[in-house]
Coordinates of N, CA, C and O in Angstrom, one line a residue:
M800 N 5.2 6.5 -22.8 CA 5.1 7.7 -21.8 C 3.9 8.6 -22.2 O 3.6 8.9 -23.3
F801 N 3.0 8.9 -21.1 CA 1.8 9.6 -21.3 C 2.1 11.1 -21.0 O 2.5 11.4 -19.9
L802 N 2.0 12.0 -21.8 CA 2.1 13.5 -21.8 C 0.9 14.3 -22.3 O 0.3 13.9 -23.3
G803 N 0.6 15.3 -21.7 CA -0.5 16.3 -22.3 C -1.7 16.2 -21.5 O -2.0 15.3 -20.6
R804 N -2.6 17.0 -21.9 CA -4.0 17.1 -21.4 C -5.0 17.4 -22.4 O -4.7 18.1 -23.4
F805 N -6.0 16.7 -22.4 CA -7.2 16.5 -23.4 C -8.5 16.6 -22.7 O -8.7 16.0 -21.7
T806 N -9.4 17.2 -23.3 CA -10.8 17.3 -23.0 C -11.5 16.3 -23.9 O -11.5 16.5 -25.1
H807 N -12.4 15.6 -23.1 CA -13.2 14.7 -23.9 C -14.6 14.5 -23.4 O -14.8 14.7 -22.2
A808 N -15.6 14.3 -24.1 CA -17.0 14.2 -23.7 C -17.1 12.7 -23.0 O -16.5 11.8 -23.6
I809 N -18.1 12.6 -22.1 CA -18.4 11.2 -21.6 C -19.9 11.1 -22.1 O -20.8 12.0 -22.0
D810 N -20.1 10.0 -22.8 CA -21.5 9.9 -23.3 C -22.5 9.3 -22.3 O -22.2 9.0 -21.2
E811 N -23.7 9.3 -22.7 CA -24.8 8.9 -21.9 C -24.7 7.5 -21.1 O -25.2 7.2 -20.1
K812 N -23.8 6.6 -21.8 CA -23.6 5.3 -21.2 C -22.4 5.3 -20.2 O -22.1 4.1 -19.8
G813 N -21.8 6.3 -20.2 CA -20.5 6.4 -19.2 C -19.3 6.1 -20.0 O -18.3 5.9 -19.3
R814 N -19.3 6.1 -21.3 CA -18.0 5.8 -22.1 C -17.2 7.2 -22.3 O -17.9 8.1 -22.6
L815 N -15.9 7.0 -22.2 CA -15.0 8.1 -22.5 C -14.0 7.7 -23.5 O -13.3 6.6 -23.3
A816 N -13.6 8.4 -24.6 CA -12.8 8.3 -25.5 C -11.3 8.5 -24.9 O -11.2 9.7 -24.4
I817 N -10.4 7.6 -24.9 CA -9.0 8.0 -24.5 C -8.4 8.4 -25.8 O -8.5 7.8 -26.8
P818 N -7.5 9.4 -25.7 CA -6.8 10.0 -26.7 C -6.1 9.0 -27.5 O -5.4 8.1 -26.9
A819 N -6.1 9.1 -28.9 CA -5.4 8.1 -29.8 C -4.0 7.9 -29.4 O -3.5 6.8 -29.4
R820 N -3.2 8.9 -29.1 CA -1.8 8.7 -28.7 C -1.5 7.9 -27.7 O -0.4 7.4 -27.4
F821 N -2.5 7.8 -26.7 CA -2.3 7.1 -25.4 C -2.7 5.6 -25.6 O -2.3 4.6 -25.0
R822 N -3.5 5.3 -26.7 CA -4.2 4.0 -26.8 C -3.2 2.8 -27.0 O -3.2 1.7 -26.4
E823 N -2.1 3.1 -27.7 CA -1.3 2.0 -28.2 C -0.7 1.3 -27.0 O -0.2 0.1 -27.1
A824 N -0.5 2.1 -26.0 CA 0.2 1.5 -24.7 C -0.6 0.4 -24.0 O -0.2 -0.3 -23.0
F825 N -1.8 0.5 -24.2 CA -2.9 -0.3 -23.5 C -3.1 -1.7 -24.1 O -3.6 -2.6 -23.4
D826 N -2.9 -1.8 -25.4 CA -3.1 -3.2 -25.9 C -4.5 -3.7 -25.8 O -4.7 -4.8 -25.4
G827 N -5.5 -2.8 -25.8 CA -6.8 -3.2 -25.8 C -7.5 -3.1 -24.3 O -8.6 -3.2 -24.2
Q828 N -6.8 -3.0 -23.3 CA -7.2 -3.1 -21.9 C -6.3 -2.4 -20.9 O -5.2 -2.2 -21.2
G829 N -6.9 -1.9 -20.0 CA -6.1 -1.5 -18.8 C -6.8 -1.4 -17.4 O -8.0 -2.3 -17.4
V830 N -6.4 -1.0 -16.4 CA -7.0 -1.0 -15.0 C -7.3 0.3 -14.6 O -6.4 1.3 -14.7
L831 N -8.5 0.6 -14.3 CA -9.2 1.7 -13.9 C -9.4 1.8 -12.3 O -10.1 0.7 -11.9
T832 N -9.0 2.7 -11.6 CA -9.3 2.9 -10.2 C -9.3 4.3 -9.8 O -9.0 5.1 -10.4
R833 N -9.7 4.3 -8.4 CA -9.7 5.6 -7.8 C -8.3 6.2 -7.6 O -7.4 5.4 -7.2
G834 N -8.3 7.6 -8.0 CA -7.0 8.1 -7.8 C -6.9 8.8 -6.4 O -8.0 8.8 -5.6
I835 N -5.8 9.3 -5.9 CA -5.8 9.9 -4.5 C -6.5 11.1 -4.5 O -7.1 11.5 -3.5
D836 N -6.5 12.1 -5.5 CA -6.9 13.4 -5.5 C -8.3 13.5 -6.0 O -8.6 14.4 -6.7
R837 N -9.2 12.5 -5.8 CA -10.6 12.6 -6.4 C -10.7 12.6 -7.8 O -11.6 13.2 -8.4
C838 N -9.7 12.0 -8.4 CA -9.6 11.7 -9.8 C -9.7 10.1 -10.0 O -9.6 9.4 -9.0
L839 N -9.6 9.7 -11.4 CA -9.5 8.3 -11.6 C -8.1 8.2 -12.1 O -7.5 9.1 -12.8
T840 N -7.5 7.0 -12.0 CA -6.2 6.6 -12.7 C -6.4 5.4 -13.6 O -7.2 4.5 -13.3
L841 N -6.0 5.5 -14.8 CA -6.1 4.5 -15.9 C -4.6 4.0 -16.0 O -3.7 4.7 -16.6
Y842 N -4.4 2.8 -15.7 CA -3.0 2.0 -15.9 C -2.8 1.1 -17.1 O -3.9 0.2 -17.1
P843 N -1.8 1.1 -17.8 CA -1.7 -0.1 -18.8 C -1.2 -1.3 -17.8 O -0.8 -0.9 -16.8
M844 N -1.5 -2.5 -18.2 CA -1.1 -3.6 -17.5 C 0.3 -3.6 -17.0 O 0.7 -3.9 -16.1
A845 N 1.1 -3.2 -17.9 CA 2.7 -3.0 -17.8 C 3.0 -2.2 -16.6 O 3.9 -2.3 -15.9
S846 N 2.1 -1.0 -16.4 CA 2.4 -0.2 -15.3 C 1.7 -0.6 -13.9 O 2.1 -0.5 -12.8
W847 N 0.5 -1.3 -14.2 CA -0.4 -1.6 -13.1 C 0.4 -2.8 -12.3 O 0.3 -2.8 -11.1
Q848 N 0.9 -3.9 -12.9 CA 1.5 -5.1 -12.2 C 2.5 -4.7 -11.3 O 2.3 -5.0 -10.0
P849 N 3.5 -3.9 -11.6 CA 4.5 -3.5 -10.5 C 3.8 -2.7 -9.3 O 4.3 -3.0 -8.3
L850 N 2.9 -1.8 -9.6 CA 2.3 -1.0 -8.6 C 1.6 -1.9 -7.8 O 1.6 -2.0 -6.5
A851 N 0.7 -2.8 -8.2 CA -0.1 -3.8 -7.6 C 0.8 -4.7 -6.6 O 0.4 -5.1 -5.4
E852 N 1.9 -5.0 -7.2 CA 2.8 -6.0 -6.4 C 3.5 -5.2 -5.1 O 3.6 -5.7 -4.1
K853 N 3.8 -3.9 -5.4 CA 4.3 -3.2 -4.3 C 3.2 -2.9 -3.3 O 3.5 -2.8 -2.1
V854 N 2.0 -2.6 -3.8 CA 0.9 -2.3 -2.6 C 0.5 -3.7 -2.0 O 0.3 -3.7 -0.7
S855 N 0.5 -4.7 -2.7 CA 0.3 -6.0 -1.9 C 1.3 -6.4 -1.0 O 1.1 -7.1 0.1
A856 N 2.7 -5.8 -1.3 CA 3.7 -6.2 -0.2 C 3.7 -5.4 1.0 O 4.4 -5.7 1.9
L857 N 2.7 -4.4 1.2 CA 2.7 -3.6 2.3 C 2.2 -4.6 3.5 O 1.3 -5.5 3.2
S858 N 2.5 -4.1 4.6 CA 2.2 -5.0 5.8 C 0.7 -4.9 6.2 O 0.2 -3.9 6.3
I859 N 0.0 -6.1 6.4 CA -1.4 -6.0 6.7 C -1.6 -5.7 8.1 O -2.7 -5.4 8.4
S860 N -0.5 -5.6 8.8 CA -0.6 -5.2 10.3 C -0.6 -3.7 10.4 O -1.0 -3.3 11.4
D861 N -0.5 -3.0 9.3 CA -0.4 -1.7 9.3 C -1.7 -0.9 9.0 O -2.1 -1.3 7.7
P862 N -2.5 -0.2 9.7 CA -3.7 0.2 9.5 C -3.7 1.1 8.0 O -4.7 1.1 7.2
D863 N -2.8 2.0 8.0 CA -2.7 2.8 6.7 C -2.4 2.0 5.6 O -3.0 2.3 4.5
A864 N -1.5 1.0 5.7 CA -1.4 0.1 4.5 C -2.7 -0.9 4.2 O -2.9 -0.9 2.9
R865 N -3.5 -1.1 5.2 CA -4.6 -1.8 4.9 C -5.7 -0.9 4.0 O -6.2 -1.2 3.2
A866 N -5.7 0.3 4.6 CA -6.5 1.4 4.0 C -6.1 1.6 2.6 O -7.0 1.8 1.7
F867 N -4.8 1.9 2.3 CA -4.4 2.1 1.0 C -4.6 0.9 0.0 O -5.2 1.2 -1.0
R868 N -4.5 -0.2 0.5 CA -4.8 -1.5 -0.3 C -6.3 -1.4 -0.7 O -6.6 -1.7 -1.9
R869 N -7.1 -1.1 0.3 CA -8.5 -1.0 0.0 C -8.9 0.0 -1.0 O -9.6 -0.2 -2.1
M870 N -8.2 1.3 -0.9 CA -8.4 2.2 -1.8 C -8.0 1.9 -3.2 O -8.6 2.1 -4.2
V871 N -6.8 1.3 -3.2 CA -6.3 0.9 -4.6 C -7.2 -0.2 -5.4 O -7.4 -0.1 -6.5
F872 N -7.4 -1.2 -4.5 CA -8.0 -2.4 -5.2 C -9.4 -2.6 -5.1 O -10.1 -3.3 -6.1
A873 N -10.1 -2.1 -4.1 CA -11.6 -2.3 -4.0 C -12.3 -1.7 -5.2 O -13.4 -2.4 -5.6
E874 N -12.1 -0.7 -5.7 CA -12.8 -0.1 -6.8 C -12.0 -0.3 -8.1 O -12.5 0.3 -9.2
A875 N -11.0 -1.0 -8.2 CA -10.2 -1.3 -9.4 C -11.0 -2.0 -10.3 O -11.7 -3.0 -10.0
T876 N -11.0 -1.9 -11.6 CA -11.7 -2.7 -12.6 C -10.8 -2.7 -13.9 O -10.2 -1.9 -14.2
V877 N -10.9 -3.9 -14.6 CA -10.2 -4.0 -15.8 C -11.3 -3.5 -16.8 O -12.5 -3.9 -16.7
V878 N -10.8 -2.6 -17.7 CA -11.5 -2.0 -18.6 C -11.0 -2.4 -20.0 O -9.7 -2.5 -20.2
E879 N -12.0 -2.6 -21.0 CA -11.5 -3.0 -22.3 C -12.0 -1.7 -23.3 O -12.9 -1.1 -23.0
F880 N -11.0 -1.6 -24.2 CA -11.3 -0.4 -25.1 C -12.2 -0.9 -26.2 O -11.8 -2.1 -26.7
D881 N -13.3 -0.2 -26.7 CA -13.9 -0.7 -27.8 C -13.2 -0.2 -29.1 O -12.0 0.5 -29.2
R882 N -13.8 -0.3 -30.2 CA -13.2 0.0 -31.6 C -13.0 1.6 -31.8 O -12.0 1.9 -32.5
Q883 N -13.7 2.4 -30.9 CA -13.5 3.8 -31.1 C -12.5 4.2 -29.9 O -12.3 5.5 -29.9
G884 N -11.9 3.4 -29.2 CA -11.0 3.8 -28.3 C -11.6 4.2 -26.8 O -11.0 4.9 -26.3
R885 N -12.9 3.8 -26.7 CA -13.6 4.3 -25.5 C -13.5 3.2 -24.4 O -13.4 2.1 -24.6
I886 N -13.6 3.7 -23.3 CA -13.7 2.7 -22.0 C -15.1 3.1 -21.5 O -15.4 4.3 -21.3
L887 N -15.5 2.2 -20.7 CA -16.8 2.3 -19.9 C -16.3 2.5 -18.5 O -15.7 1.7 -17.8
I888 N -16.7 3.7 -17.9 CA -16.4 4.2 -16.6 C -17.5 3.7 -15.8 O -18.8 4.2 -15.8
P889 N -17.4 2.8 -14.7 CA -18.5 2.4 -14.0 C -19.2 3.6 -13.2 O -18.4 4.4 -12.9
P890 N -20.5 3.5 -13.0 CA -21.1 4.7 -12.2 C -20.5 5.1 -10.8 O -20.3 6.3 -10.7
E891 N -19.9 4.1 -10.1 CA -19.4 4.5 -8.7 C -18.0 5.1 -9.0 O -17.7 6.0 -8.2
L892 N -17.3 4.9 -10.0 CA -16.0 5.5 -10.2 C -16.4 7.0 -10.9 O -15.7 7.9 -10.5
R893 N -17.5 7.1 -11.6 CA -17.8 8.4 -12.0 C -18.3 9.3 -11.0 O -17.8 10.4 -11.0
A894 N -19.1 8.6 -10.0 CA -19.5 9.6 -9.0 C -18.3 9.9 -7.9 O -18.3 11.0 -7.5
Y895 N -17.4 9.0 -7.7 CA -16.2 9.3 -6.8 C -15.4 10.7 -7.5 O -15.0 11.4 -6.8
A896 N -15.2 10.6 -8.8 CA -14.4 11.5 -9.4 C -15.3 12.9 -9.8 O -14.7 13.8 -10.3
G897 N -16.6 12.8 -9.5 CA -17.6 13.9 -10.1 C -17.6 14.0 -11.7 O -17.8 15.2 -12.1
L898 N -17.5 13.0 -12.3 CA -17.6 13.0 -13.8 C -19.0 12.9 -14.1 O -20.0 12.0 -13.9
E899 N -19.3 14.0 -15.0 CA -20.6 13.9 -15.7 C -20.6 13.8 -17.2 O -20.6 12.8 -17.7
R900 N -20.4 14.9 -17.8 CA -20.7 15.1 -19.2 C -19.2 15.2 -19.9 O -19.1 15.0 -21.1
E901 N -18.2 15.6 -19.2 CA -16.9 16.0 -19.7 C -15.9 15.5 -18.9 O -16.0 15.5 -17.7
A902 N -14.7 15.1 -19.3 CA -13.6 14.8 -18.6 C -12.3 15.3 -19.1 O -12.2 15.5 -20.3
I903 N -11.3 15.6 -18.1 CA -10.1 16.0 -18.6 C -9.1 14.8 -18.4 O -9.0 14.3 -17.3
V904 N -8.4 14.4 -19.4 CA -7.7 13.2 -19.6 C -6.2 13.7 -19.6 O -5.8 14.5 -20.4
V905 N -5.5 13.4 -18.6 CA -4.1 13.9 -18.3 C -2.9 12.9 -18.3 O -3.1 11.8 -17.6
G906 N -2.0 13.0 -19.1 CA -1.0 12.1 -19.1 C 0.1 12.4 -18.0 O 0.4 13.5 -17.8
V907 N 0.3 11.3 -17.2 CA 1.2 11.5 -16.0 C 2.3 10.4 -16.1 O 2.5 9.5 -15.2
H908 N 3.1 10.5 -17.2 CA 4.3 9.5 -17.4 C 3.8 8.2 -17.6 O 3.6 7.6 -18.8
S909 N 3.6 7.3 -16.7 CA 3.4 5.8 -16.7 C 1.9 5.6 -16.6 O 1.5 4.4 -16.6
Y910 N 1.0 6.5 -16.4 CA -0.3 6.4 -16.2 C -1.1 7.5 -16.6 O -0.6 8.6 -16.9
I911 N -2.5 7.5 -16.6 CA -3.4 8.6 -17.0 C -4.3 8.8 -15.9 O -4.7 8.0 -15.1
E912 N -4.4 10.2 -15.7 CA -5.5 10.7 -14.7 C -6.7 11.1 -15.4 O -6.7 11.8 -16.5
I913 N -7.8 10.9 -14.8 CA -9.1 11.3 -15.6 C -9.8 12.2 -14.4 O -10.2 11.7 -13.4
W914 N -10.0 13.5 -14.8 CA -10.4 14.5 -13.9 C -11.8 15.0 -14.3 O -12.1 15.2 -15.5
S915 N -12.6 15.5 -13.4 CA -13.7 16.4 -13.8 C -13.2 17.7 -14.1 O -12.0 18.1 -13.7
P916 N -13.8 18.6 -15.0 CA -13.4 19.8 -15.3 C -13.1 20.7 -14.0 O -12.2 21.3 -14.0
E917 N -14.0 20.6 -13.0 CA -13.8 21.4 -11.8 C -12.6 20.9 -11.0 O -11.9 21.8 -10.4
G918 N -12.5 19.6 -11.0 CA -11.5 19.1 -10.2 C -10.0 19.4 -10.9 O -9.1 19.7 -10.1
W919 N -10.0 19.3 -12.2 CA -8.8 19.7 -12.7 C -8.4 21.3 -12.7 O -7.4 21.8 -12.5
A920 N -9.4 22.0 -12.8 CA -9.4 23.6 -12.4 C -8.7 23.8 -11.1 O -7.8 24.6 -11.0
A921 N -9.2 23.1 -10.1 CA -8.7 23.3 -8.8 C -7.2 22.8 -8.7 O -6.4 23.5 -8.1
Q922 N -6.9 21.7 -9.4 CA -5.4 21.2 -9.5 C -4.6 22.3 -10.2 O -3.4 22.6 -9.7
A923 N -5.1 22.8 -11.3 CA -4.4 23.8 -12.1 C -4.1 25.1 -11.3 O -3.0 25.6 -11.3
E924 N -5.1 25.5 -10.5 CA -4.9 26.6 -9.6 C -3.9 26.4 -8.6 O -2.9 27.2 -8.1
L925 N -3.9 25.2 -7.9 CA -3.0 24.8 -6.9 C -1.6 24.8 -7.5 O -0.5 25.2 -6.8
L926 N -1.2 24.2 -8.6 CA -0.1 24.2 -9.3 C 0.5 25.6 -9.6 O 1.6 25.8 -9.5
T927 N -0.3 26.5 -10.0 CA 0.0 27.8 -10.3 C 0.4 28.4 -9.1 O 1.6 29.1 -9.0
A928 N -0.3 28.2 -8.0 CA 0.0 29.0 -6.8 C 1.2 28.4 -6.1 O 2.0 29.0 -5.4
E929 N 1.3 27.1 -6.1 CA 2.3 26.4 -5.1 C 3.3 25.7 -5.9 O 4.2 25.1 -5.4
G930 N 3.4 25.7 -7.4 CA 4.3 25.0 -8.1 C 5.7 25.2 -7.9 O 6.5 24.3 -7.7
A931 N 6.2 26.5 -7.5 CA 7.6 26.6 -7.2 C 7.9 26.1 -6.0 O 9.0 25.7 -5.8
S932 N 7.2 26.2 -5.0 CA 7.5 25.7 -3.5 C 7.4 24.2 -3.7 O 8.4 23.5 -3.0
I933 N 6.6 23.5 -4.3 CA 6.6 22.1 -4.5 C 7.8 21.7 -5.2 O 8.5 20.8 -4.8
A934 N 8.2 22.4 -6.2 CA 9.3 22.0 -7.0 C 10.6 22.3 -6.1 O 11.6 21.2 -6.2
Q935 N 10.6 23.2 -5.2 CA 11.8 23.4 -4.3 C 11.9 22.3 -3.3 O 12.9 21.9 -3.0
R936 N 10.8 21.8 -2.8 CA 10.8 20.8 -1.7 C 11.1 19.4 -2.4 O 11.8 18.7 -1.7
L937 N 10.9 19.3 -3.6 CA 11.1 18.0 -4.3 C 12.5 18.1 -5.2 O 12.8 17.0 -5.8
A938 N 13.1 19.1 -5.0 CA 14.4 19.3 -5.9 C 15.5 18.3 -5.7 O 16.1 17.9 -6.6
S939 N 15.6 17.8 -4.5 CA 16.7 16.8 -4.3 C 16.3 15.5 -5.0 O 17.1 14.5 -5.1
L940 N 14.9 15.2 -5.3 CA 14.5 13.9 -6.1 C 14.8 14.0 -7.6 O 15.0 12.9 -8.2
I941 N 15.1 15.2 -8.0 CA 15.4 15.3 -9.5 C 16.8 15.2 -9.9 O 17.7 15.7 -9.2

């Protein structure tokens, strides 16, 4: 289970160190792809496989399902962890998420989100302003 928020530097080659407490779940590799909210999502293979199967099962006759499949799979890439626990974030994914010199790494239970500092600040502001009403709307799911 991934919990917490960490700030890490992105080096000049586009490598990002994943927090040590998160690395053991990856067994040396994971899948990195575009997140829905202009962040990146990093999945261990054990979490990626069920998601990929659900997305693949969506009807190809539904335009939204086709678009979602493209969003999830077209930019997805398998990433390998180096000895220092870093992954290489491809330039197109860095550009999508607005990542430059620093990233906020956020544990979201079964996967990790990687945010630009500005993107995470906007999310944090939204959660502060709307958190109670979001919780109320989703209360029946808990």
